[in-house]
DNA sequence: GTTAGCATGTAAGGAGTTACATGATTTT
DNA sequence: AAAATCATGTAACTCCTTACATGCTAAC
């Protein structure tokens, strides 16, 4: 059985949505492009792929060894691709707006795949995350007030730093929410000052 | 056996340095005052206490049931206190300046106990952490550059947000380092604008 | 008198890492 | 020809959470 963490499943299926990939490449993208999974080990990834294969969400690619130096019939690489059921399952997982989707890792991965969601679902996830962060903010603020009396300057400084991090996160979420609300009405695409 | 994570050991021994405490109280402080351990479960804490007891770093308090409603000889609470070996071990753990001390959780807990360290060790830990964050910054910056080409606006936004978080962390560390360097020379205590 | 909070613990299981084992391919 | 990197995988172990089991005390 070994029901792999849904968030890793989501990330892998999401990356395979773009193009088929082998494990080694997947790991690099997981570590690079998604905020979570800074350094996921192969000891986690390969068993997960095995699992997704067994559930029929991915399959070994029929395009055998299309991309690289195809010498003999030997292929060291195993290229995986999404199945139809895999695409379905990914869409279902991604659109889940329940409490799990406001947790740190889950939120990050979902946000990275936001372009695959409709505007309503995007907003619901952003607002859920915002209220989650607001809770955390209030708990921390209380804690800082108590820290003023009980603890030394270092502990207090640590608390304030943590508090400011969450405040920043809330402001960022506000900007994202604002963007979602106005994107459909005023300007469909935001002008990019960094264009060449 | 079951060598508990050193960082939890450090945190528990550090909190007991101030005053003896029972498990329930310890858990509240771990969740509140230290940045790490947002919600450590009893399923982790109590086995850890058992372990520290077996190693002789803490002992059940001789002051039996000093504080609360002492009715009969029955005490529901088990109050733990540091032993001499516990104090020694704590001091040794805390002063470790190796790579582990620049990891997220380890750093936070050590910083919270900075007042128990000499200025030199404080600086070494801060600088180690800073260079660790600098590395992370460079990796992320590269990743953002690559993201400009390959990925959509949401992924890019996520990357930028992560990058800015680490930049903020580096600036905070710079301020802490500066504070340590000047604390001994110019002003021993920083003036606090929040004083009543 | 019953709900809420205090207080301690255990067993099972989830999710990951480290270390190991193996071999192909590319670069120096 | 050696070293680095690509590539896949497994077994043992670590650390933590969840769910359960128990009982006391305070407040409503």
CSV table of C-alpha atoms (C1' of nucleotides) in Angstrom, one decimal:
chain,number,residue,atom,x,y,z
A,1,UNK,CA,0.0,0.0,0.0
A,2,UNK,CA,2.1,2.8,1.4
A,3,UNK,CA,-0.1,5.8,0.4
A,4,UNK,CA,2.5,8.3,-0.7
A,5,UNK,CA,2.1,11.9,0.5
A,6,UNK,CA,-0.5,13.6,-1.7
A,7,UNK,CA,1.6,16.6,-2.1
A,8,UNK,CA,4.5,14.7,-3.8
A,9,UNK,CA,2.0,12.9,-6.0
A,10,UNK,CA,0.6,16.3,-7.0
A,11,UNK,CA,4.0,17.7,-7.8
A,12,UNK,CA,5.1,14.7,-9.9
A,13,UNK,CA,1.9,14.5,-11.8
A,14,UNK,CA,2.0,18.2,-12.4
A,15,UNK,CA,5.5,18.2,-13.8
A,16,UNK,CA,4.7,15.3,-16.1
A,17,UNK,CA,1.8,17.3,-17.4
A,18,UNK,CA,4.2,19.4,-19.4
A,19,UNK,CA,6.3,16.6,-20.9
A,20,UNK,CA,7.4,13.0,-20.2
A,21,UNK,CA,10.4,12.8,-18.0
A,22,UNK,CA,12.7,10.3,-16.2
A,23,UNK,CA,13.3,10.2,-12.5
A,24,UNK,CA,16.6,12.1,-12.4
A,25,UNK,CA,15.2,15.0,-14.3
A,26,UNK,CA,12.1,15.1,-12.2
A,27,UNK,CA,14.2,15.3,-9.1
A,28,UNK,CA,16.1,18.3,-10.4
A,29,UNK,CA,12.8,20.1,-11.3
A,30,UNK,CA,11.3,19.3,-7.9
A,31,UNK,CA,14.3,20.7,-6.1
A,32,UNK,CA,14.5,23.7,-8.4
A,33,UNK,CA,11.2,25.0,-9.5
A,34,UNK,CA,8.9,24.2,-6.7
A,35,UNK,CA,9.5,26.1,-3.4
A,36,UNK,CA,9.0,23.0,-1.4
A,37,UNK,CA,11.2,19.9,-1.8
A,38,UNK,CA,14.5,21.7,-1.6
A,39,UNK,CA,16.3,18.4,-1.8
A,40,UNK,CA,14.1,15.4,-2.2
A,41,UNK,CA,16.2,12.3,-2.2
A,42,UNK,CA,16.0,9.4,-4.7
A,43,UNK,CA,15.1,7.2,-1.8
A,44,UNK,CA,11.8,9.0,-1.7
A,45,UNK,CA,11.3,9.7,-5.4
A,46,UNK,CA,11.8,6.3,-7.0
A,47,UNK,CA,9.5,4.4,-4.6
A,48,UNK,CA,6.9,7.1,-5.3
A,49,UNK,CA,7.2,6.6,-9.1
A,50,UNK,CA,6.8,2.9,-8.6
A,51,UNK,CA,3.7,3.6,-6.6
A,52,UNK,CA,2.2,6.0,-9.2
A,53,UNK,CA,2.9,3.4,-11.8
A,54,UNK,CA,1.1,0.7,-9.8
A,55,UNK,CA,-1.9,2.9,-9.5
A,56,UNK,CA,-2.0,3.5,-13.2
A,57,UNK,CA,-1.5,7.2,-13.1
A,58,UNK,CA,1.8,7.1,-15.1
A,59,UNK,CA,3.3,4.7,-17.5
A,60,UNK,CA,6.7,3.9,-19.0
A,61,UNK,CA,7.0,5.9,-22.1
A,62,UNK,CA,6.4,4.2,-25.5
A,63,UNK,CA,8.8,6.7,-27.1
A,64,UNK,CA,11.5,4.5,-25.6
A,65,UNK,CA,14.6,6.6,-25.9
A,66,UNK,CA,13.6,9.4,-28.2
A,67,UNK,CA,15.7,12.3,-26.9
A,68,UNK,CA,19.2,11.1,-26.0
A,69,UNK,CA,22.1,9.5,-27.7
A,70,UNK,CA,20.2,6.3,-28.7
A,71,UNK,CA,22.9,3.8,-29.3
A,72,UNK,CA,21.9,0.2,-28.8
A,73,UNK,CA,18.5,-1.1,-27.6
A,74,UNK,CA,19.8,-0.5,-24.1
A,75,UNK,CA,18.1,2.3,-22.3
A,76,UNK,CA,19.3,3.2,-18.9
A,77,UNK,CA,16.6,5.9,-18.6
A,78,UNK,CA,13.0,5.1,-17.9
A,79,UNK,CA,10.8,7.9,-19.2
A,80,UNK,CA,7.5,8.3,-17.6
A,81,UNK,CA,4.3,9.9,-19.0
A,82,UNK,CA,0.9,10.7,-17.7
A,83,UNK,CA,-2.0,8.3,-18.4
A,84,UNK,CA,-5.5,9.6,-18.9
A,85,UNK,CA,-6.4,8.5,-15.3
A,86,UNK,CA,-3.3,10.4,-14.2
A,87,UNK,CA,-4.5,13.6,-15.8
A,88,UNK,CA,-7.9,13.1,-14.2
A,89,UNK,CA,-6.4,12.4,-10.8
A,90,UNK,CA,-4.1,15.4,-11.0
A,91,UNK,CA,-7.0,17.7,-11.9
A,92,UNK,CA,-9.0,16.4,-8.9
A,93,UNK,CA,-6.1,16.7,-6.4
A,94,UNK,CA,-5.1,20.2,-7.6
A,95,UNK,CA,-8.7,21.6,-7.3
A,96,UNK,CA,-9.0,20.5,-3.6
A,97,UNK,CA,-9.6,23.6,-1.6
A,98,UNK,CA,-9.8,21.9,1.8
A,99,UNK,CA,-7.7,22.7,4.9
A,100,UNK,CA,-4.7,20.7,3.6
A,101,UNK,CA,-4.4,23.2,0.7
A,102,UNK,CA,-3.5,26.0,3.1
A,103,UNK,CA,-0.6,24.1,4.6
A,104,UNK,CA,2.9,25.4,3.6
A,105,UNK,CA,4.0,22.7,1.2
A,106,UNK,CA,0.6,22.0,-0.3
A,107,UNK,CA,-0.1,25.6,-0.9
A,108,UNK,CA,3.3,26.2,-2.6
A,109,UNK,CA,2.9,23.3,-5.0
A,110,UNK,CA,-0.7,24.2,-5.8
A,111,UNK,CA,0.3,27.9,-6.4
A,112,UNK,CA,3.0,26.7,-8.8
A,113,UNK,CA,0.3,25.0,-10.9
A,114,UNK,CA,-2.3,27.8,-10.6
A,115,UNK,CA,-2.4,28.4,-14.4
A,116,UNK,CA,-4.2,25.0,-14.6
A,117,UNK,CA,-7.0,26.1,-12.3
A,118,UNK,CA,-10.0,28.4,-12.9
A,119,UNK,CA,-10.0,31.8,-11.3
A,120,UNK,CA,-12.7,30.9,-8.7
A,121,UNK,CA,-10.7,28.0,-7.3
A,122,UNK,CA,-7.5,30.1,-7.3
A,123,UNK,CA,-9.3,32.7,-5.2
A,124,UNK,CA,-10.7,30.2,-2.8
A,125,UNK,CA,-7.2,28.7,-2.2
A,126,UNK,CA,-5.6,32.1,-1.8
A,127,UNK,CA,-8.2,33.2,0.7
A,128,UNK,CA,-8.0,30.0,2.7
A,129,UNK,CA,-4.2,30.4,2.9
A,130,UNK,CA,-4.6,34.0,3.9
A,131,UNK,CA,-6.9,33.2,6.9
A,132,UNK,CA,-4.5,30.4,7.9
A,133,UNK,CA,-1.7,32.9,8.0
A,134,UNK,CA,-3.9,35.4,9.8
A,135,UNK,CA,-4.4,32.8,12.6
A,136,UNK,CA,-0.7,32.2,12.8
A,137,UNK,CA,-0.1,36.0,13.0
A,138,UNK,CA,-2.4,36.4,15.9
A,139,UNK,CA,-0.9,33.5,17.8
A,140,UNK,CA,2.6,35.0,17.2
A,141,UNK,CA,1.6,38.5,18.2
A,142,UNK,CA,0.2,37.2,21.5
A,143,UNK,CA,3.4,35.3,22.0
A,144,UNK,CA,5.5,38.4,21.4
A,145,UNK,CA,3.5,40.4,23.9
A,146,UNK,CA,4.1,37.7,26.5
A,147,UNK,CA,7.8,37.6,25.5
A,148,UNK,CA,8.3,41.3,26.4
A,149,UNK,CA,7.9,40.3,30.1
A,150,UNK,CA,9.4,36.9,30.4
A,151,UNK,CA,12.3,36.5,28.0
A,152,UNK,CA,15.6,38.1,27.0
A,153,UNK,CA,16.4,40.2,24.0
A,154,UNK,CA,17.5,37.3,21.8
A,155,UNK,CA,14.3,35.4,22.3
A,156,UNK,CA,12.3,38.5,21.7
A,157,UNK,CA,14.2,39.3,18.5
A,158,UNK,CA,13.6,35.8,17.2
A,159,UNK,CA,9.9,36.2,17.9
A,160,UNK,CA,9.7,39.6,16.2
A,161,UNK,CA,11.5,38.2,13.1
A,162,UNK,CA,9.1,35.4,12.9
A,163,UNK,CA,6.2,37.7,13.2
A,164,UNK,CA,7.4,40.0,10.5
A,165,UNK,CA,7.9,37.0,8.2
A,166,UNK,CA,4.2,36.1,8.6
A,167,UNK,CA,3.2,39.7,8.1
A,168,UNK,CA,5.1,39.8,4.9
A,169,UNK,CA,3.4,36.6,3.8
A,170,UNK,CA,0.0,38.1,4.4
A,171,UNK,CA,0.8,41.2,2.4
A,172,UNK,CA,2.0,39.0,-0.5
A,173,UNK,CA,-1.2,37.0,-0.4
A,174,UNK,CA,-3.2,40.3,-0.4
A,175,UNK,CA,-1.4,41.3,-3.6
A,176,UNK,CA,-2.1,37.9,-5.2
A,177,UNK,CA,-5.8,38.1,-4.2
A,178,UNK,CA,-6.0,41.6,-5.6
A,179,UNK,CA,-4.4,40.5,-8.8
A,180,UNK,CA,-6.9,37.6,-9.2
A,181,UNK,CA,-9.8,39.9,-8.6
A,182,UNK,CA,-8.8,42.5,-11.1
A,183,UNK,CA,-7.2,40.3,-13.7
A,184,UNK,CA,-10.6,39.4,-15.3
A,185,UNK,CA,-12.0,42.9,-15.4
A,186,UNK,CA,-9.4,45.6,-16.1
A,187,UNK,CA,-6.3,44.1,-17.7
A,188,UNK,CA,-6.1,40.4,-18.7
A,189,UNK,CA,-2.4,40.4,-18.7
A,190,UNK,CA,-0.2,42.5,-16.4
A,191,UNK,CA,2.4,44.7,-18.3
A,192,UNK,CA,5.9,43.4,-17.5
A,193,UNK,CA,8.5,46.2,-17.0
A,194,UNK,CA,11.2,43.6,-17.5
A,195,UNK,CA,10.4,42.9,-21.2
A,196,UNK,CA,13.3,43.1,-23.6
B,1,UNK,CA,19.0,3.5,22.2
B,2,UNK,CA,16.8,5.7,20.0
B,3,UNK,CA,19.1,8.7,19.9
B,4,UNK,CA,16.6,11.6,19.9
B,5,UNK,CA,17.2,14.5,17.6
B,6,UNK,CA,19.8,16.7,19.1
B,7,UNK,CA,17.8,19.8,18.5
B,8,UNK,CA,14.9,18.7,20.6
B,9,UNK,CA,17.4,17.6,23.4
B,10,UNK,CA,18.9,21.1,23.1
B,11,UNK,CA,15.6,22.8,23.4
B,12,UNK,CA,14.3,20.8,26.4
B,13,UNK,CA,17.6,21.1,28.3
B,14,UNK,CA,17.6,24.8,27.6
B,15,UNK,CA,14.1,25.4,28.9
B,16,UNK,CA,14.9,23.4,32.0
B,17,UNK,CA,17.9,25.6,32.6
B,18,UNK,CA,15.6,28.4,33.8
B,19,UNK,CA,13.4,26.3,36.1
B,20,UNK,CA,12.2,22.8,36.7
B,21,UNK,CA,9.1,21.9,34.7
B,22,UNK,CA,6.7,19.1,33.9
B,23,UNK,CA,6.0,17.8,30.4
B,24,UNK,CA,2.8,19.6,29.7
B,25,UNK,CA,4.3,23.0,30.5
B,26,UNK,CA,7.4,22.2,28.5
B,27,UNK,CA,5.3,21.5,25.4
B,28,UNK,CA,3.6,24.8,25.7
B,29,UNK,CA,6.9,26.7,25.9
B,30,UNK,CA,8.3,24.7,23.0
B,31,UNK,CA,5.4,25.6,20.8
B,32,UNK,CA,5.3,29.2,21.9
B,33,UNK,CA,8.7,30.6,22.6
B,34,UNK,CA,10.9,28.8,20.2
B,35,UNK,CA,10.3,29.5,16.5
B,36,UNK,CA,10.7,25.8,15.6
B,37,UNK,CA,8.4,23.2,17.1
B,38,UNK,CA,5.2,25.0,16.2
B,39,UNK,CA,3.2,22.1,17.5
B,40,UNK,CA,5.3,19.3,18.9
B,41,UNK,CA,3.1,16.4,19.9
B,42,UNK,CA,3.2,14.6,23.3
B,43,UNK,CA,3.9,11.4,21.3
B,44,UNK,CA,7.3,13.0,20.7
B,45,UNK,CA,7.9,14.8,23.9
B,46,UNK,CA,7.3,12.2,26.5
B,47,UNK,CA,9.5,9.5,24.9
B,48,UNK,CA,12.2,12.2,24.7
B,49,UNK,CA,11.9,13.0,28.4
B,50,UNK,CA,12.2,9.3,29.2
B,51,UNK,CA,15.3,9.2,27.1
B,52,UNK,CA,16.9,12.2,28.7
B,53,UNK,CA,16.1,10.7,32.1
B,54,UNK,CA,17.8,7.4,31.1
B,55,UNK,CA,20.9,9.3,30.0
B,56,UNK,CA,21.0,11.1,33.3
B,57,UNK,CA,20.7,14.6,32.0
B,58,UNK,CA,17.5,15.3,33.8
B,59,UNK,CA,15.9,13.8,37.0
B,60,UNK,CA,12.5,13.8,38.6
B,61,UNK,CA,12.4,16.7,40.9
B,62,UNK,CA,13.0,16.2,44.6
B,63,UNK,CA,10.7,19.1,45.4
B,64,UNK,CA,7.9,16.5,44.7
B,65,UNK,CA,4.8,18.7,44.3
B,66,UNK,CA,5.9,22.1,45.5
B,67,UNK,CA,3.9,24.4,43.4
B,68,UNK,CA,0.3,23.1,42.9
B,69,UNK,CA,-2.6,22.2,45.2
B,70,UNK,CA,-0.7,19.5,47.1
B,71,UNK,CA,-3.5,17.4,48.5
B,72,UNK,CA,-2.5,13.8,49.2
B,73,UNK,CA,0.9,12.1,48.5
B,74,UNK,CA,-0.5,11.6,45.0
B,75,UNK,CA,1.3,13.7,42.4
B,76,UNK,CA,-0.1,13.6,38.8
B,77,UNK,CA,2.6,15.9,37.6
B,78,UNK,CA,6.2,14.8,37.2
B,79,UNK,CA,8.5,17.8,37.5
B,80,UNK,CA,11.9,17.4,35.8
B,81,UNK,CA,15.1,19.3,36.6
B,82,UNK,CA,18.5,19.4,35.1
B,83,UNK,CA,21.3,17.3,36.6
B,84,UNK,CA,24.9,18.5,36.7
B,85,UNK,CA,25.7,16.3,33.6
B,86,UNK,CA,22.6,17.8,31.9
B,87,UNK,CA,24.0,21.3,32.3
B,88,UNK,CA,27.4,20.2,31.0
B,89,UNK,CA,25.8,18.4,28.0
B,90,UNK,CA,23.6,21.4,27.2
B,91,UNK,CA,26.6,23.8,27.2
B,92,UNK,CA,28.5,21.4,24.9
B,93,UNK,CA,25.6,21.0,22.5
B,94,UNK,CA,24.8,24.7,22.4
B,95,UNK,CA,28.3,25.8,21.6
B,96,UNK,CA,28.6,23.5,18.6
B,97,UNK,CA,29.4,25.7,15.6
B,98,UNK,CA,29.4,23.0,13.0
B,99,UNK,CA,27.3,22.8,9.8
B,100,UNK,CA,24.3,21.5,11.7
B,101,UNK,CA,24.1,24.8,13.6
B,102,UNK,CA,23.2,26.7,10.4
B,103,UNK,CA,20.2,24.5,9.6
B,104,UNK,CA,16.8,26.2,10.1
B,105,UNK,CA,15.6,24.5,13.3
B,106,UNK,CA,19.0,24.2,14.9
B,107,UNK,CA,19.8,27.8,14.3
B,108,UNK,CA,16.5,29.1,15.7
B,109,UNK,CA,16.9,27.1,18.9
B,110,UNK,CA,20.5,28.1,19.4
B,111,UNK,CA,19.6,31.8,18.7
B,112,UNK,CA,16.9,31.6,21.4
B,113,UNK,CA,19.6,30.6,23.9
B,114,UNK,CA,22.2,33.1,22.7
B,115,UNK,CA,22.4,34.8,26.1
B,116,UNK,CA,24.1,31.6,27.4
B,117,UNK,CA,26.9,31.8,24.9
B,118,UNK,CA,30.0,34.0,24.7
B,119,UNK,CA,30.2,36.7,22.0
B,120,UNK,CA,32.7,34.8,19.9
B,121,UNK,CA,30.6,31.7,19.6
B,122,UNK,CA,27.5,33.9,18.8
B,123,UNK,CA,29.4,35.5,16.0
B,124,UNK,CA,30.6,32.3,14.6
B,125,UNK,CA,27.1,30.8,14.5
B,126,UNK,CA,25.6,34.0,12.9
B,127,UNK,CA,28.3,34.1,10.3
B,128,UNK,CA,27.9,30.4,9.5
B,129,UNK,CA,24.2,30.9,9.1
B,130,UNK,CA,24.7,33.9,6.9
B,131,UNK,CA,26.9,32.1,4.5
B,132,UNK,CA,24.4,29.2,4.4
B,133,UNK,CA,21.7,31.7,3.5
B,134,UNK,CA,24.0,33.3,0.9
B,135,UNK,CA,24.4,29.9,-0.8
B,136,UNK,CA,20.6,29.4,-0.8
B,137,UNK,CA,20.2,32.9,-2.2
B,138,UNK,CA,22.5,32.3,-5.2
B,139,UNK,CA,20.9,29.0,-6.0
B,140,UNK,CA,17.5,30.7,-6.0
B,141,UNK,CA,18.6,33.6,-8.0
B,142,UNK,CA,19.9,31.3,-10.7
B,143,UNK,CA,16.6,29.4,-10.6
B,144,UNK,CA,14.7,32.7,-11.1
B,145,UNK,CA,16.7,33.6,-14.1
B,146,UNK,CA,16.0,30.2,-15.6
B,147,UNK,CA,12.3,30.6,-14.7
B,148,UNK,CA,12.0,33.8,-16.8
B,149,UNK,CA,12.3,31.6,-19.9
B,150,UNK,CA,10.7,28.3,-19.1
B,151,UNK,CA,7.8,28.9,-16.7
B,152,UNK,CA,4.5,30.8,-16.3
B,153,UNK,CA,3.8,33.9,-14.2
B,154,UNK,CA,2.7,32.0,-11.2
B,155,UNK,CA,5.8,29.8,-10.9
B,156,UNK,CA,7.9,32.9,-11.4
B,157,UNK,CA,6.0,34.8,-8.7
B,158,UNK,CA,6.5,31.9,-6.3
B,159,UNK,CA,10.2,31.9,-7.0
B,160,UNK,CA,10.5,35.6,-6.5
B,161,UNK,CA,8.7,35.5,-3.3
B,162,UNK,CA,11.0,32.7,-2.0
B,163,UNK,CA,14.0,34.7,-3.1
B,164,UNK,CA,12.9,37.8,-1.3
B,165,UNK,CA,12.3,35.8,1.9
B,166,UNK,CA,15.9,34.7,1.8
B,167,UNK,CA,17.1,38.2,1.0
B,168,UNK,CA,15.2,39.5,4.0
B,169,UNK,CA,16.8,36.7,6.2
B,170,UNK,CA,20.3,37.8,5.1
B,171,UNK,CA,19.6,41.4,6.0
B,172,UNK,CA,18.3,40.4,9.4
B,173,UNK,CA,21.4,38.3,10.0
B,174,UNK,CA,23.6,41.3,8.9
B,175,UNK,CA,21.8,43.4,11.5
B,176,UNK,CA,22.4,40.7,14.2
B,177,UNK,CA,26.1,40.4,13.3
B,178,UNK,CA,26.5,44.2,13.4
B,179,UNK,CA,24.8,44.3,16.8
B,180,UNK,CA,27.2,41.6,18.1
B,181,UNK,CA,30.3,43.4,16.8
B,182,UNK,CA,29.3,46.8,18.3
B,183,UNK,CA,27.7,45.7,21.5
B,184,UNK,CA,30.9,45.2,23.3
B,185,UNK,CA,32.5,48.5,22.2
B,186,UNK,CA,30.0,51.4,21.8
B,187,UNK,CA,26.7,50.6,23.7
B,188,UNK,CA,26.3,47.6,25.9
B,189,UNK,CA,22.5,47.8,25.7
B,190,UNK,CA,20.5,49.0,22.7
B,191,UNK,CA,18.1,51.8,23.5
B,192,UNK,CA,14.5,50.5,23.2
B,193,UNK,CA,12.0,52.9,21.7
B,194,UNK,CA,9.1,50.7,23.0
B,195,UNK,CA,9.9,51.4,26.7
B,196,UNK,CA,6.9,52.6,28.8
C,1,DG,C1',-23.1,16.4,36.6
C,2,DT,C1',-20.9,17.4,32.7
C,3,DT,C1',-17.8,19.8,29.8
C,4,DA,C1',-13.3,21.8,29.4
C,5,DG,C1',-8.6,21.8,30.4
C,6,DC,C1',-4.7,19.6,32.8
C,7,DA,C1',-1.5,15.8,32.8
C,8,DT,C1',0.8,11.4,31.3
C,9,DG,C1',1.7,7.9,28.4
C,10,DT,C1',1.8,3.9,24.4
C,11,DA,C1',1.4,1.6,19.8
C,12,DA,C1',1.1,1.9,15.0
C,13,DG,C1',2.2,4.0,11.2
C,14,DG,C1',3.6,7.8,7.8
C,15,DA,C1',7.1,10.2,5.3
C,16,DG,C1',11.3,11.0,4.7
C,17,DT,C1',16.8,10.5,4.9
C,18,DT,C1',21.3,8.1,4.6
C,19,DA,C1',24.1,4.7,3.1
C,20,DC,C1',24.8,1.4,0.1
C,21,DA,C1',25.0,-1.1,-4.5
C,22,DT,C1',25.3,-0.9,-9.4
C,23,DG,C1',26.4,0.6,-13.9
C,24,DA,C1',26.5,3.8,-18.2
C,25,DT,C1',28.2,8.0,-20.3
C,26,DT,C1',30.8,12.2,-20.7
C,27,DT,C1',34.6,15.1,-19.8
C,28,DT,C1',39.3,15.9,-18.6
D,1,DA,C1',42.4,5.8,-17.9
D,2,DA,C1',40.4,8.5,-14.3
D,3,DA,C1',37.0,11.3,-12.5
D,4,DA,C1',32.7,13.5,-12.7
D,5,DT,C1',28.0,13.2,-13.7
D,6,DC,C1',24.0,10.7,-15.2
D,7,DA,C1',20.8,7.2,-13.8
D,8,DT,C1',18.3,3.7,-11.0
D,9,DG,C1',17.2,1.4,-7.1
D,10,DT,C1',16.9,-0.9,-2.0
D,11,DA,C1',17.3,-1.6,3.2
D,12,DA,C1',17.7,0.3,7.5
D,13,DC,C1',16.8,3.8,10.2
D,14,DT,C1',15.1,8.4,12.2
D,15,DC,C1',11.9,11.4,13.7
D,16,DC,C1',7.6,12.6,14.0
D,17,DT,C1',2.2,12.4,14.1
D,18,DT,C1',-2.2,10.2,15.0
D,19,DA,C1',-5.1,7.8,17.6
D,20,DC,C1',-5.9,5.7,21.6
D,21,DA,C1',-6.1,4.9,26.8
D,22,DT,C1',-6.3,6.9,31.3
D,23,DG,C1',-7.5,9.8,35.1
D,24,DC,C1',-7.6,14.2,37.8
D,25,DT,C1',-9.3,19.0,38.6
D,26,DA,C1',-11.9,23.3,37.7
D,27,DA,C1',-15.7,25.8,36.0
D,28,DC,C1',-20.4,26.2,34.5
